[in-house]
Amino acid sequence: MALARARRNETGFNYWPGFVDALSTLVLSIVFLLSVFLVVQFFLSQQITGKDKALELLNAKIAQLNDLLSLEKLGKISLDDEISQLRAGLATAESERDRVRGLYEGLAGAGNDAAGRANELNKALDSEKGVSARALAQIEVLNQQIGALRRQLAALEDALNASEKRDKESQNKIADLGSRLNVALAQRVQELSRYRSEFFGRLRTILGNRPDIRIVGDRFVFQSEVFFDTGQAVLLPEGRAELDNVASALTDLDKQIPSEIAWVLRVDGHTDVRPINSPIFKSNWELSSARAISVVQYLVSLGVPPQRLVAAGFAEFQPLDTAATEDAYKRNRRIELKLTER
């Protein structure tokens, strides 16, 4: 220390030795505290280990006590069951004792009533014998009724078998009639096809090769301009002249076709897709139907049987040409005649 003071005196005031001393003192203090902390921690860990062992022993004792308590509870339950069984047996014994006592007392009085009951039983036996005789008679009647029912059942089975046989025969006849009907219908269709061909051939000869009258499949197609003005349903003179020829051919055809063939001439009215703007007709439906009806009415006025005619309006919904051109519109405005079945 003296040497340090001497050096300080020599070199002036020096803080560094004091700082080193303080730092050494602090380090020693920290080391001392850590040593004390380690010693304390060691003793605490020893105490905690001892307490854990004691706690484990206590838990083991508690488990043993719980087992003993469970055994005691089971023993108590078995004792309660035995007590309940003993009580039930005692109650049964007491009831049996009372029953035997009642039987004993009843036997004493039964001896006095035995003679009266014997008389009553004899009377009941006689009554039962009469009932048995009546029951036997009823059984005999029932046997006879059962026999009659069996005979009726046999008769019904025979009738059912005969009915089934007739039903099979009827079904065979129906199948035969159906096949005959199909053959007859096919023949009628062939005949109608032959008459249709003759009718179309005659119309083709009568009407000639006109550009405004065409044959499309099984139909004669007339342009609407042949019969009507634009937007009208009144027949033109030119159209009436054409229908005169059609009526003449139809009248001759009606005489040739047998009456059992149900044929009709269907008159179909068609328009183009453009909507109509007329105070008379609100839609193309009305215009096409009115034109077909006008043709039918005129044919009837010429002597064609009305039951052989059908008028139908298709408006613009069955076009021959879907193009949006004047030629397509003209082709779609038409009257079609089709000879078909009713």
Coordinates of C-alpha atoms in Angstrom, one line a residue:
M1 CA 0.0 0.0 0.0
A2 CA 2.9 2.3 0.9
L3 CA 4.5 1.4 -2.4
A4 CA 1.3 2.3 -4.2
R5 CA 1.1 5.6 -2.4
A6 CA 4.7 6.2 -3.3
R7 CA 4.0 5.5 -6.9
R8 CA 0.9 7.7 -6.9
N9 CA 3.0 10.4 -5.3
E10 CA 5.5 10.0 -8.0
T11 CA 3.1 9.8 -11.0
G12 CA 0.1 11.7 -9.8
F13 CA -3.3 10.5 -8.8
N14 CA -3.9 6.8 -10.3
Y15 CA -7.4 5.2 -10.2
W16 CA -6.5 1.9 -11.7
P17 CA -5.2 0.1 -8.6
G18 CA -8.3 1.0 -6.7
F19 CA -10.5 -0.2 -9.5
V20 CA -8.6 -3.5 -9.6
D21 CA -9.0 -3.9 -5.8
A22 CA -12.7 -3.3 -6.0
L23 CA -13.1 -5.7 -8.9
S24 CA -11.2 -8.4 -7.1
T25 CA -13.3 -7.9 -4.0
L26 CA -16.5 -8.1 -6.1
V27 CA -15.3 -11.4 -7.8
L28 CA -14.4 -12.9 -4.4
S29 CA -17.9 -11.9 -3.1
I30 CA -19.6 -13.5 -6.1
V31 CA -17.5 -16.7 -5.8
F32 CA -18.4 -16.8 -2.1
L33 CA -22.1 -16.3 -2.8
L34 CA -22.1 -19.0 -5.5
S35 CA -20.4 -21.4 -3.0
V36 CA -23.0 -20.6 -0.4
F37 CA -25.8 -21.1 -3.1
L38 CA -24.4 -24.5 -4.1
V39 CA -24.2 -25.7 -0.5
V40 CA -27.8 -24.5 0.2
Q41 CA -29.0 -26.1 -3.0
F42 CA -27.3 -29.4 -2.1
F43 CA -29.0 -29.5 1.4
L44 CA -32.4 -28.5 -0.1
S45 CA -32.1 -31.3 -2.8
Q46 CA -31.3 -33.7 0.0
Q47 CA -34.4 -32.6 2.0
I48 CA -36.6 -32.7 -1.1
T49 CA -35.5 -36.2 -2.0
G50 CA -36.3 -37.3 1.6
K51 CA -39.7 -35.7 1.3
D52 CA -40.4 -37.4 -2.0
K53 CA -39.6 -40.8 -0.5
A54 CA -41.9 -40.0 2.5
L55 CA -44.6 -38.9 0.0
E56 CA -44.2 -42.2 -1.9
L57 CA -44.5 -44.2 1.3
L58 CA -47.7 -42.2 2.2
N59 CA -49.2 -42.8 -1.2
A60 CA -48.5 -46.6 -0.8
K61 CA -50.2 -46.6 2.6
I62 CA -53.2 -44.7 1.2
A63 CA -53.4 -47.3 -1.7
Q64 CA -53.4 -50.1 0.9
L65 CA -56.0 -48.3 3.0
N66 CA -58.2 -47.9 -0.2
D67 CA -57.9 -51.6 -0.9
L68 CA -58.9 -52.4 2.6
L69 CA -61.8 -50.0 2.4
S70 CA -62.9 -51.7 -0.9
L71 CA -62.7 -55.1 0.8
E72 CA -64.7 -53.8 3.7
K73 CA -67.4 -52.4 1.3
L74 CA -67.6 -55.7 -0.5
G75 CA -68.0 -57.5 2.8
K76 CA -70.7 -55.1 3.9
I77 CA -72.5 -55.6 0.6
S78 CA -72.4 -59.4 0.9
L79 CA -73.6 -59.1 4.5
D80 CA -76.5 -56.9 3.3
D81 CA -77.4 -59.5 0.7
E82 CA -77.3 -62.3 3.2
I83 CA -79.5 -60.2 5.6
S84 CA -81.9 -59.5 2.7
Q85 CA -82.1 -63.2 1.8
L86 CA -82.6 -64.2 5.4
R87 CA -85.4 -61.6 5.7
A88 CA -87.0 -62.9 2.5
G89 CA -86.7 -66.5 3.7
L90 CA -88.3 -65.5 7.0
A91 CA -91.2 -63.8 5.2
T92 CA -91.7 -66.9 3.0
A93 CA -91.7 -69.1 6.0
E94 CA -94.2 -67.0 7.8
S95 CA -96.5 -66.9 4.7
E96 CA -96.2 -70.7 4.4
R97 CA -97.0 -71.1 8.1
D98 CA -100.1 -68.9 7.6
R99 CA -101.1 -70.9 4.5
V100 CA -100.8 -74.2 6.3
R101 CA -102.7 -72.8 9.2
G102 CA -105.5 -71.7 6.9
L103 CA -105.5 -75.1 5.2
Y104 CA -105.8 -76.8 8.5
E105 CA -108.7 -74.6 9.5
G106 CA -110.3 -75.0 6.1
L107 CA -110.1 -78.8 6.3
A108 CA -112.0 -78.8 9.5
G109 CA -114.9 -77.0 7.8
A110 CA -114.5 -78.9 4.5
G111 CA -115.5 -82.1 6.1
N112 CA -118.9 -80.7 6.9
D113 CA -119.5 -79.4 3.3
A114 CA -118.2 -82.5 1.5
A115 CA -121.6 -84.3 1.4
G116 CA -123.3 -81.1 0.0
R117 CA -120.6 -80.6 -2.6
A118 CA -120.9 -84.3 -3.6
N119 CA -124.6 -83.8 -4.3
E120 CA -123.8 -80.7 -6.3
L121 CA -121.2 -82.5 -8.3
N122 CA -123.5 -85.2 -9.2
K123 CA -126.1 -82.7 -10.4
A124 CA -123.4 -81.0 -12.4
L125 CA -122.3 -84.3 -13.9
D126 CA -125.8 -85.0 -15.1
S127 CA -126.0 -81.6 -16.6
E128 CA -122.6 -82.1 -18.3
K129 CA -123.8 -85.3 -19.8
G130 CA -126.8 -83.5 -21.3
V131 CA -124.6 -80.8 -22.7
S132 CA -122.2 -83.4 -24.1
A133 CA -125.1 -85.1 -25.9
R134 CA -126.2 -81.8 -27.5
A135 CA -122.5 -81.0 -28.4
L136 CA -122.2 -84.3 -30.2
A137 CA -125.4 -83.6 -32.1
Q138 CA -124.0 -80.2 -33.1
I139 CA -120.7 -81.8 -34.1
E140 CA -122.5 -84.1 -36.4
V141 CA -124.4 -81.2 -38.0
L142 CA -121.1 -79.3 -38.4
N143 CA -119.5 -82.4 -40.0
Q144 CA -122.3 -82.5 -42.5
Q145 CA -121.9 -78.8 -43.2
I146 CA -118.2 -79.2 -43.7
G147 CA -118.8 -82.0 -46.2
A148 CA -121.2 -79.8 -48.1
L149 CA -118.7 -77.0 -48.1
R150 CA -116.0 -79.4 -49.4
R151 CA -118.3 -80.4 -52.2
Q152 CA -119.0 -76.8 -53.1
L153 CA -115.3 -76.0 -53.0
A154 CA -114.6 -78.9 -55.4
A155 CA -117.3 -77.6 -57.7
L156 CA -115.8 -74.1 -57.5
E157 CA -112.3 -75.5 -58.3
D158 CA -113.8 -77.3 -61.3
A159 CA -115.5 -74.1 -62.4
L160 CA -112.3 -72.2 -61.9
N161 CA -110.3 -74.7 -64.0
A162 CA -112.9 -74.5 -66.7
S163 CA -112.8 -70.7 -66.6
E164 CA -109.0 -70.7 -66.9
K165 CA -109.3 -73.0 -69.8
R166 CA -111.8 -70.8 -71.5
D167 CA -109.6 -67.8 -70.6
K168 CA -106.7 -69.4 -72.4
E169 CA -108.8 -70.2 -75.4
S170 CA -110.1 -66.6 -75.4
Q171 CA -106.5 -65.3 -75.2
N172 CA -105.6 -67.5 -78.1
K173 CA -108.6 -66.2 -80.0
I174 CA -107.7 -62.6 -79.1
A175 CA -104.1 -63.1 -80.3
D176 CA -105.5 -64.7 -83.5
L177 CA -107.9 -61.8 -84.0
G178 CA -105.1 -59.3 -83.3
S179 CA -102.9 -60.9 -85.9
R180 CA -105.9 -60.9 -88.3
L181 CA -106.6 -57.3 -87.5
N182 CA -103.0 -56.4 -88.1
V183 CA -103.1 -58.2 -91.4
A184 CA -106.4 -56.4 -92.3
L185 CA -105.0 -53.1 -91.3
A186 CA -102.0 -53.7 -93.4
Q187 CA -104.2 -54.6 -96.3
R188 CA -106.3 -51.4 -95.7
V189 CA -103.1 -49.4 -95.6
Q190 CA -101.9 -51.0 -98.8
E191 CA -105.3 -50.3 -100.4
L192 CA -105.3 -46.7 -99.2
S193 CA -101.8 -46.3 -100.5
R194 CA -103.0 -47.7 -103.9
Y195 CA -105.9 -45.2 -103.9
R196 CA -103.6 -42.4 -102.8
S197 CA -101.3 -43.2 -105.7
E198 CA -104.3 -43.2 -108.1
F199 CA -105.6 -39.9 -106.6
F200 CA -102.2 -38.3 -106.9
G201 CA -101.7 -39.6 -110.4
R202 CA -105.1 -38.2 -111.5
L203 CA -104.4 -34.8 -109.8
R204 CA -101.0 -34.7 -111.4
T205 CA -102.7 -35.3 -114.8
I206 CA -105.4 -32.7 -114.1
L207 CA -103.2 -30.0 -112.6
G208 CA -100.3 -30.4 -115.0
N209 CA -96.7 -29.4 -114.4
R210 CA -97.3 -26.0 -112.8
P211 CA -94.3 -24.4 -110.9
D212 CA -96.6 -23.2 -108.1
I213 CA -97.9 -26.8 -107.4
R214 CA -95.5 -29.4 -106.2
I215 CA -95.5 -32.9 -104.8
V216 CA -93.6 -33.2 -101.6
G217 CA -93.6 -36.8 -100.3
D218 CA -97.2 -37.9 -99.9
R219 CA -98.6 -34.3 -100.2
F220 CA -99.7 -31.9 -102.9
V221 CA -98.3 -28.5 -102.1
F222 CA -100.0 -25.4 -103.5
Q223 CA -98.5 -21.9 -103.0
S224 CA -100.8 -19.7 -101.1
E225 CA -100.8 -17.2 -103.9
V226 CA -102.7 -19.7 -106.0
F227 CA -105.7 -19.4 -103.6
F228 CA -105.4 -16.2 -101.6
D229 CA -104.2 -12.6 -101.6
T230 CA -101.6 -11.6 -99.1
G231 CA -102.9 -11.7 -95.5
Q232 CA -106.4 -12.8 -96.7
A233 CA -108.4 -16.1 -96.3
V234 CA -110.9 -15.5 -99.1
L235 CA -110.5 -17.9 -102.1
L236 CA -109.5 -16.3 -105.4
P237 CA -111.3 -17.4 -108.7
E238 CA -108.0 -19.1 -109.8
G239 CA -107.9 -21.1 -106.6
R240 CA -111.6 -22.1 -106.9
A241 CA -110.8 -23.4 -110.4
E242 CA -108.0 -25.6 -109.0
L243 CA -110.2 -26.8 -106.2
D244 CA -112.9 -27.8 -108.7
N245 CA -110.5 -30.3 -110.2
V246 CA -109.5 -31.5 -106.7
A247 CA -113.2 -31.9 -105.8
S248 CA -113.9 -33.9 -108.9
A249 CA -111.1 -36.3 -108.2
L250 CA -112.2 -36.6 -104.5
T251 CA -115.8 -37.4 -105.5
D252 CA -114.6 -40.1 -107.8
L253 CA -112.2 -41.5 -105.2
D254 CA -115.0 -41.6 -102.6
K255 CA -117.0 -43.9 -104.9
Q256 CA -114.0 -46.2 -105.5
I257 CA -112.6 -46.6 -101.9
P258 CA -114.5 -49.1 -99.8
S259 CA -116.6 -47.6 -97.0
E260 CA -114.7 -49.6 -94.3
I261 CA -111.5 -47.7 -95.1
A262 CA -111.4 -44.6 -92.9
W263 CA -109.7 -42.1 -95.1
V264 CA -109.6 -38.3 -95.0
L265 CA -108.1 -35.5 -97.0
R266 CA -106.2 -33.2 -94.6
V267 CA -105.9 -29.6 -95.7
D268 CA -103.0 -27.9 -94.0
G269 CA -102.5 -24.2 -93.9
H270 CA -98.9 -22.8 -93.5
T271 CA -97.5 -19.2 -93.3
D272 CA -94.0 -17.7 -93.4
V273 CA -92.2 -16.7 -90.2
R274 CA -93.1 -13.0 -90.4
P275 CA -95.8 -11.9 -88.0
I276 CA -99.1 -10.7 -89.5
N277 CA -100.4 -7.2 -88.9
S278 CA -104.1 -7.4 -89.7
P279 CA -107.2 -6.3 -87.9
I280 CA -108.9 -9.6 -89.0
F281 CA -106.2 -12.1 -88.0
K282 CA -104.3 -11.6 -84.7
S283 CA -101.6 -14.2 -85.5
N284 CA -100.4 -16.6 -88.1
W285 CA -102.2 -19.4 -86.3
E286 CA -105.5 -17.7 -87.2
L287 CA -104.6 -17.0 -90.8
S288 CA -103.3 -20.5 -91.5
S289 CA -106.4 -22.1 -89.9
A290 CA -108.8 -19.7 -91.7
R291 CA -107.2 -20.5 -95.1
A292 CA -107.5 -24.3 -94.4
I293 CA -111.1 -23.9 -93.4
S294 CA -111.9 -21.8 -96.5
V295 CA -110.5 -24.6 -98.7
V296 CA -112.5 -27.3 -96.8
Q297 CA -115.7 -25.3 -96.9
Y298 CA -115.4 -24.8 -100.7
L299 CA -114.8 -28.5 -101.2
V300 CA -117.9 -29.3 -99.2
S301 CA -119.9 -26.9 -101.3
L302 CA -118.7 -28.9 -104.4
G303 CA -120.1 -32.2 -103.0
V304 CA -117.1 -33.6 -101.2
P305 CA -118.4 -35.5 -98.0
P306 CA -117.5 -33.3 -95.0
Q307 CA -116.6 -36.4 -92.9
R308 CA -113.7 -37.0 -95.4
L309 CA -112.1 -33.6 -94.8
V310 CA -109.9 -32.1 -92.1
A311 CA -108.7 -28.6 -91.7
A312 CA -105.5 -27.8 -89.8
G313 CA -103.4 -24.7 -89.3
F314 CA -99.7 -24.9 -88.7
A315 CA -98.8 -21.2 -88.8
E316 CA -95.1 -20.7 -89.4
F317 CA -93.9 -23.6 -87.4
Q318 CA -93.5 -26.2 -90.2
P319 CA -91.3 -24.4 -92.8
L320 CA -89.9 -26.0 -95.9
D321 CA -87.1 -23.5 -96.1
T322 CA -85.6 -21.9 -93.0
A323 CA -83.7 -19.2 -95.0
A324 CA -84.6 -15.5 -94.4
T325 CA -85.2 -14.7 -98.1
E326 CA -88.2 -13.8 -100.2
D327 CA -88.0 -17.1 -102.0
A328 CA -88.0 -19.0 -98.8
Y329 CA -90.9 -17.0 -97.5
K330 CA -92.9 -17.8 -100.7
R331 CA -92.2 -21.5 -100.4
N332 CA -93.3 -21.6 -96.8
R333 CA -96.7 -19.8 -97.6
R334 CA -98.6 -22.9 -98.9
I335 CA -101.7 -25.1 -98.7
E336 CA -101.0 -28.8 -98.5
L337 CA -103.4 -31.7 -99.4
K338 CA -102.6 -35.0 -97.8
L339 CA -104.7 -38.2 -98.2
T340 CA -104.3 -40.2 -95.0
E341 CA -106.1 -42.3 -92.5
R342 CA -108.5 -40.9 -90.0

